[in-house]
Tab-separated table of N, CA and C in Angstrom:
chain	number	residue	atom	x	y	z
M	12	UNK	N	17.619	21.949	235.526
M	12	UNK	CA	17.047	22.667	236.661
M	12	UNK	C	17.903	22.475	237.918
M	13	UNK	N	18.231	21.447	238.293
M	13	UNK	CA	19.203	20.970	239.124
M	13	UNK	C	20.351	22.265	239.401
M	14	UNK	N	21.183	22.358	238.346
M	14	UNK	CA	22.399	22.842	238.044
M	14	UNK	C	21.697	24.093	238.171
M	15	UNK	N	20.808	24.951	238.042
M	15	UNK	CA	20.181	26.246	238.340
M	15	UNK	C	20.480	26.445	240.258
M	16	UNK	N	19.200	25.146	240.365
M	16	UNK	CA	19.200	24.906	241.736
M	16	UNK	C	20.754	25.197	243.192
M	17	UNK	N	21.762	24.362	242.107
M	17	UNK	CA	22.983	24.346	242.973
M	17	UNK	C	23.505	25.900	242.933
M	18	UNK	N	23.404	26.472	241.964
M	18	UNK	CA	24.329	27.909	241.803
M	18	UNK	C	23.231	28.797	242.745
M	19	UNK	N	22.367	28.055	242.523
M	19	UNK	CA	21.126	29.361	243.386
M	19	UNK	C	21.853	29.035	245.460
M	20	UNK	N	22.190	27.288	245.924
M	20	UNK	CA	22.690	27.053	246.833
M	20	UNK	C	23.806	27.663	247.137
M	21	UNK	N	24.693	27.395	245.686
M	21	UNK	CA	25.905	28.445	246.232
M	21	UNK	C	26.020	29.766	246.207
M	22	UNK	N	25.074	30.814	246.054
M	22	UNK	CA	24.667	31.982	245.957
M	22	UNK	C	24.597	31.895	247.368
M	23	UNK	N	23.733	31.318	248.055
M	23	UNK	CA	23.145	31.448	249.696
M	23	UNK	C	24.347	31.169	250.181
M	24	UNK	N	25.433	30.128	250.218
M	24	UNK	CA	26.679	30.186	250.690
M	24	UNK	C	27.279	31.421	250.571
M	25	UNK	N	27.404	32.327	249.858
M	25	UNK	CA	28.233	33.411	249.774
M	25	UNK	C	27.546	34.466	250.964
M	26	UNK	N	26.206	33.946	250.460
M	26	UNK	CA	25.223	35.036	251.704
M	26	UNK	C	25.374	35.018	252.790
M	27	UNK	N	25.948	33.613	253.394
M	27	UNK	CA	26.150	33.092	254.837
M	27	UNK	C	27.529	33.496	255.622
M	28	UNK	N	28.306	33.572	254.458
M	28	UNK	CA	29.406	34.005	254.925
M	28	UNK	C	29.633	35.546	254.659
M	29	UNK	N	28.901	36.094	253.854
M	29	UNK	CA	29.261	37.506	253.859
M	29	UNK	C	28.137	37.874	255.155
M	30	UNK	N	27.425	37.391	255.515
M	30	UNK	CA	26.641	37.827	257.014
M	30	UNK	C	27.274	37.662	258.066
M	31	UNK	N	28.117	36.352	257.891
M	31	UNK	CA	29.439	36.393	259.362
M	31	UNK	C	30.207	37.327	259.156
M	32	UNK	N	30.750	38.127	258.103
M	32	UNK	CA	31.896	39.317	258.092
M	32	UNK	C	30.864	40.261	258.514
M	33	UNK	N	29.908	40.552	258.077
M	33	UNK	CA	29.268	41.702	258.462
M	33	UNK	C	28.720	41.832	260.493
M	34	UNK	N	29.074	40.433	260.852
M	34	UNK	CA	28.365	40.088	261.997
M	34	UNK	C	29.532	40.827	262.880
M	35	UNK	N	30.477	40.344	262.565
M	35	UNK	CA	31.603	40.264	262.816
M	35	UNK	C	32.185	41.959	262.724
M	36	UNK	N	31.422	42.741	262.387
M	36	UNK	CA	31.988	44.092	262.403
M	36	UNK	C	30.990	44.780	263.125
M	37	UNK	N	29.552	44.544	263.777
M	37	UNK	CA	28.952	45.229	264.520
M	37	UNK	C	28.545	44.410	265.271
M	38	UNK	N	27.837	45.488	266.118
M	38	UNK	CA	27.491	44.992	267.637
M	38	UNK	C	26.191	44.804	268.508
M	39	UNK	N	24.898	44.328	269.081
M	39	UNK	CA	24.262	44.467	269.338
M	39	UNK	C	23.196	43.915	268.334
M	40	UNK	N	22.092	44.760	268.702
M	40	UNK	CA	20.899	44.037	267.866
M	40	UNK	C	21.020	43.725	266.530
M	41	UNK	N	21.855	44.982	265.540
M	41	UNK	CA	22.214	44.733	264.443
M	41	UNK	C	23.598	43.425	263.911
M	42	UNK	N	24.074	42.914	265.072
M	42	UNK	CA	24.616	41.765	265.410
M	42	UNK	C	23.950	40.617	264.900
M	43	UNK	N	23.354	41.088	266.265
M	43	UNK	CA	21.816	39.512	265.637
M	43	UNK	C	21.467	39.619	264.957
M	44	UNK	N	21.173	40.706	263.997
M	44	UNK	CA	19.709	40.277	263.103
M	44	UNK	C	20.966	39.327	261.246
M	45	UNK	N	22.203	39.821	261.747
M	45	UNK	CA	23.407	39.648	260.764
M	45	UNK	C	23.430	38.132	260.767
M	46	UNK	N	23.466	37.954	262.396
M	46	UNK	CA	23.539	35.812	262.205
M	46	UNK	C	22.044	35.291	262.069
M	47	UNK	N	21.226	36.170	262.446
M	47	UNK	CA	19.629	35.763	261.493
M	47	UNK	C	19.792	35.307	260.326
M	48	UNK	N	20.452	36.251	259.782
M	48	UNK	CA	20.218	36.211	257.938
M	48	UNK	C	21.174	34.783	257.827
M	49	UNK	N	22.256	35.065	258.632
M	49	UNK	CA	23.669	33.929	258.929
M	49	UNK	C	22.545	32.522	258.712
M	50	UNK	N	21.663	32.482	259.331
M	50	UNK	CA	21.362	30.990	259.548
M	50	UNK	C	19.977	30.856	258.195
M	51	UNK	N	19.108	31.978	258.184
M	51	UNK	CA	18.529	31.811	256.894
M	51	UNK	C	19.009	30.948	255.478
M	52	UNK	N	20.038	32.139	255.491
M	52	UNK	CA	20.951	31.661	254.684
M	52	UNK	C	21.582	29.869	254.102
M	53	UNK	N	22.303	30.221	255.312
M	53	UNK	CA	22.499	28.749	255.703
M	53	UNK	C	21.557	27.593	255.384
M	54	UNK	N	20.490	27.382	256.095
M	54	UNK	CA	19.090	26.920	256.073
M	54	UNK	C	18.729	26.889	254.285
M	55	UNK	N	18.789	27.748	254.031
M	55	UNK	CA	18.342	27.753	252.144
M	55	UNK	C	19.121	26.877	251.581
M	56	UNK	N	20.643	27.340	251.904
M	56	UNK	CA	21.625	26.573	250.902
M	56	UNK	C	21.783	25.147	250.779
M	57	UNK	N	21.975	24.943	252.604
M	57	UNK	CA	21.709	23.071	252.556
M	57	UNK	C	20.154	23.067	251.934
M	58	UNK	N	19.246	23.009	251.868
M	58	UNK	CA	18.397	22.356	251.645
M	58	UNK	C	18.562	22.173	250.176
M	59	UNK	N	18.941	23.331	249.677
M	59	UNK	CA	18.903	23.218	247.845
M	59	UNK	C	20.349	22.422	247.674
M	60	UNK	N	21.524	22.258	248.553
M	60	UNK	CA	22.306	20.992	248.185
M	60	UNK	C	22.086	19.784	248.528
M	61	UNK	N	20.971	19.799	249.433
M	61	UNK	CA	20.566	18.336	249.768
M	61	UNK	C	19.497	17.899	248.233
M	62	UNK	N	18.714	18.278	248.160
M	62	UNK	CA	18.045	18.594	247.102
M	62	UNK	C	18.189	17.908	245.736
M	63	UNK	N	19.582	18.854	245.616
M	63	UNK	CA	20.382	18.320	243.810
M	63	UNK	C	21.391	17.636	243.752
M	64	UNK	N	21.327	16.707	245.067
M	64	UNK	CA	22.470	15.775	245.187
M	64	UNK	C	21.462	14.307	245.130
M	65	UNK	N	20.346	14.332	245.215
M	65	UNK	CA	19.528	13.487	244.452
M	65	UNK	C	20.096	13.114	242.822
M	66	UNK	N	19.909	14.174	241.973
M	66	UNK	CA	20.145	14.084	240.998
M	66	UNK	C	21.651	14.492	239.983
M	67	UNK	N	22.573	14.891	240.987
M	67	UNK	CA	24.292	15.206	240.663
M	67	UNK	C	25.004	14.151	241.868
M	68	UNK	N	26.229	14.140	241.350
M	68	UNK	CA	26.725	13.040	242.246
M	68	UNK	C	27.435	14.317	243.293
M	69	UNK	N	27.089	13.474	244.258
M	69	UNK	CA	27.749	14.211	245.289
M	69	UNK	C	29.042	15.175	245.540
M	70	UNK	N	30.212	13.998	245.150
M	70	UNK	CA	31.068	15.253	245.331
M	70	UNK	C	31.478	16.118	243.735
M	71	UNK	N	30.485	16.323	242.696
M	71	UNK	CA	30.347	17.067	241.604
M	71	UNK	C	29.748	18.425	242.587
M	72	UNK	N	28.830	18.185	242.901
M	72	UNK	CA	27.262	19.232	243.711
M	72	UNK	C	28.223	19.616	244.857
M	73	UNK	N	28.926	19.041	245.463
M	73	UNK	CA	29.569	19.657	246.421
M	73	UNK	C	30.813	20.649	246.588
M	74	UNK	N	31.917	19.782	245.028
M	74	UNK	CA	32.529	20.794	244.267
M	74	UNK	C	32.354	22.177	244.237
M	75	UNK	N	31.055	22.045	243.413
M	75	UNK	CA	30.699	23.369	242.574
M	75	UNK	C	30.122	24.447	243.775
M	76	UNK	N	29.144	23.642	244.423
M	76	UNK	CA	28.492	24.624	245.445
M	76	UNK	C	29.859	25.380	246.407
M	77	UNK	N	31.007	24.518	246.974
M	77	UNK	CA	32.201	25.307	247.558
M	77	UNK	C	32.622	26.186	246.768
M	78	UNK	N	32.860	26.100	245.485
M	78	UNK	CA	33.471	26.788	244.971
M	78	UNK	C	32.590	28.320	244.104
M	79	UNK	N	31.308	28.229	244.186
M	79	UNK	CA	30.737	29.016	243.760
M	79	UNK	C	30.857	29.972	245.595
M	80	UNK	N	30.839	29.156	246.561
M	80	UNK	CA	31.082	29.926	247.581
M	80	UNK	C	32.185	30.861	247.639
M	81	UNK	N	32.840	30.185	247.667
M	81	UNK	CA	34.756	30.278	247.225
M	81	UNK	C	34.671	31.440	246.612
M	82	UNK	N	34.482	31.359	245.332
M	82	UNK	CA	34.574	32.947	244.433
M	82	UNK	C	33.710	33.794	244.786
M	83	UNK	N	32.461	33.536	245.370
M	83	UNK	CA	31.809	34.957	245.513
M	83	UNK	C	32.279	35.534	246.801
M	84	UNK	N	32.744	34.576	248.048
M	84	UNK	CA	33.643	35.136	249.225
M	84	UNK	C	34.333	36.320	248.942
M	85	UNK	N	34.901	35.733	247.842
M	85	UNK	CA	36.569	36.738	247.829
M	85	UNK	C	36.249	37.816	246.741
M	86	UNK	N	34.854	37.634	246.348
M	86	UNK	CA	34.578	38.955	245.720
M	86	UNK	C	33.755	40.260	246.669
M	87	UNK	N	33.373	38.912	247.243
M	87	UNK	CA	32.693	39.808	248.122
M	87	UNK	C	33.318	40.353	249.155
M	88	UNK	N	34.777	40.025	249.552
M	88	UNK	CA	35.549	40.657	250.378
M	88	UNK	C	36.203	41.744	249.533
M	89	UNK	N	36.280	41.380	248.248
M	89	UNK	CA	37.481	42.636	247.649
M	89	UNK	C	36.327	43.354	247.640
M	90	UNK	N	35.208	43.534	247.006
M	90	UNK	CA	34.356	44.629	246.837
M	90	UNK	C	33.131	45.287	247.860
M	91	UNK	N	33.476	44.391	248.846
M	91	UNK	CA	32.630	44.872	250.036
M	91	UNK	C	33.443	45.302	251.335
M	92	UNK	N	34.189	44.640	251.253
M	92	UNK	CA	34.756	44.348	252.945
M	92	UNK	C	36.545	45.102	252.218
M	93	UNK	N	36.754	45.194	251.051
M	93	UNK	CA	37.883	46.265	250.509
M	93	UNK	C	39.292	45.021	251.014
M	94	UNK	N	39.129	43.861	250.810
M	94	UNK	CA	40.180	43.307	250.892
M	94	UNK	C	41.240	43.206	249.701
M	95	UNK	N	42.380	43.244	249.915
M	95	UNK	CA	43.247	43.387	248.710
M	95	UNK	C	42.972	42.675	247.376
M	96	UNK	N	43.078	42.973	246.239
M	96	UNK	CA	42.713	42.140	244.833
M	96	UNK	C	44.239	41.766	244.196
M	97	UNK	N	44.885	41.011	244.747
M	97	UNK	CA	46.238	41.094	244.229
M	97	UNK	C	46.055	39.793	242.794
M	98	UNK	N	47.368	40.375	242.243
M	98	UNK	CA	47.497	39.428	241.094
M	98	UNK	C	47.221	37.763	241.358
M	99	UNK	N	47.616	37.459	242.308
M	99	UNK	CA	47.969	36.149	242.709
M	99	UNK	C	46.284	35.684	243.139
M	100	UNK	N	45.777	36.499	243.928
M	100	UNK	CA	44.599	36.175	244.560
M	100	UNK	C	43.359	35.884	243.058
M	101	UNK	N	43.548	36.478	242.090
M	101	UNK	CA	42.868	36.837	241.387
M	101	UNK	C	42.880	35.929	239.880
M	102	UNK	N	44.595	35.293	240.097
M	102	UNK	CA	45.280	33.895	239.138
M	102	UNK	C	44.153	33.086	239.825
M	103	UNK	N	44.346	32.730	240.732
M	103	UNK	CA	43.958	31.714	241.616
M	103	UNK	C	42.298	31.634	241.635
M	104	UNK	N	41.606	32.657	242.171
M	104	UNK	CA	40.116	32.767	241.649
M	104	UNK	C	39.800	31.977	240.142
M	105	UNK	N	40.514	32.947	239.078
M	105	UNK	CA	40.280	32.234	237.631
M	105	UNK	C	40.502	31.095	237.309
M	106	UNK	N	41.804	30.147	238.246
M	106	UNK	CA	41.295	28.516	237.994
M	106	UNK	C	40.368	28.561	238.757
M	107	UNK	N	39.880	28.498	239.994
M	107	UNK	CA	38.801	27.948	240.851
M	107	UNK	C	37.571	28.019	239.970
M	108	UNK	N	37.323	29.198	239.053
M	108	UNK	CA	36.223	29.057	238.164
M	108	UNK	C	36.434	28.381	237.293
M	109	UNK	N	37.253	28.079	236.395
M	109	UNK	CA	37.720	27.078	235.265
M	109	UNK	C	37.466	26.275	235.687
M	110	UNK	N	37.808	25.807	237.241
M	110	UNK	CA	37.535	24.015	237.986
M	110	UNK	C	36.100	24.057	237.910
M	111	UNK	N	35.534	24.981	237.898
M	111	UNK	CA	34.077	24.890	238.614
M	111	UNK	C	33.870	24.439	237.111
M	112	UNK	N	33.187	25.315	236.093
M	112	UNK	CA	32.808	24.669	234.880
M	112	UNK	C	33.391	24.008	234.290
M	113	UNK	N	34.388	23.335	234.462
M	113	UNK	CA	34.949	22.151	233.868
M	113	UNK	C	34.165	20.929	234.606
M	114	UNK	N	33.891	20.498	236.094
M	114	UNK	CA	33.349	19.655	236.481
M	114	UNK	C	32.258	19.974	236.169
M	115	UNK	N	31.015	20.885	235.941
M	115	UNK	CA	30.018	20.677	234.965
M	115	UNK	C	29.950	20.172	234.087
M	116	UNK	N	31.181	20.362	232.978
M	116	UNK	CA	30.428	19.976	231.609
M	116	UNK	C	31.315	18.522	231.797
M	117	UNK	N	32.184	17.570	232.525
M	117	UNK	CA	32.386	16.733	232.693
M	117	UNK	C	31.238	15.722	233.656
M	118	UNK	N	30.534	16.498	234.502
M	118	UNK	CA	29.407	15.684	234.765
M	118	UNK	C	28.604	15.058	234.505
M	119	UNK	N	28.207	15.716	232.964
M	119	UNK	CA	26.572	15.059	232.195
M	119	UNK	C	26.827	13.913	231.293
C-alpha cells in the first residue's frame, strides 16, 4: 500500500509542477487559481511522502517520488507544453525509469 501511496505522491509532484508551467503562461485570476492547484498539489504530495517514509527508507521514498516527478515533468512538457522529444532526452528518461524500479524491487 505504501508503494501505491508514493506513486500516488509522485503523481501530485508532476501536478505541482505542471501548475507552475501553466501559471507561468497566464495572467490574472486564472494565474491564481493555477498556484491554488500549485499548492494543493503540493500539500497532497508531502503529506503522502511524509506518510510512506514511515514505512520505506527515506532516501528509497525520496528517490522514487523525484523521479516519478522527473518523468512525468518531461512528459508533461513534451505533450502538453510541446517541448522537444529528442533522442537523447528520451535515452535519458528510460534510465531514470529503470532507476526508479530497480530501487523498488531492491528495497523489499
Amino acid at each position: 500500500m505504501n508503494w501505491i501511496l508514493l506513486i500516488i505522491a509522485g503523481l501530485f509532484e508532476v501536478g505541482f509542477a505542471s501548475c507552475l508551467g501553466k501559471a507561468k503562461e497566464t495572467s490574472g485570476q486564472t494565474m491564481w487559481l493555477w498556484y491554488l492547484g500549485f499548492l494543493i498539489c503540493l500539500t497532497i504530495s508531502m503529506v503522502l511522502l511524509v506518510k510512506v517514509t514511515k514505512d520505506i527508507p527515506i532516501g528509497t521514498a525520496y528517490a522514487v517520488w523525484t523521479g516519478i516527478g522527473a518523468v512525468g515533468s518531461v512528459l508533461v512538457g513534451i505533450f502538453i507544453f510541446k517541448e522537444p522529444a529528442t533522442f537523447w532526452r528520451i535515452f535519458f528518461l528510460m534510465t531514470l525509469i529503470v532507476s526508479i524500479v530497480g530501487l523498488k524491487y531492491v528495497s523489499e
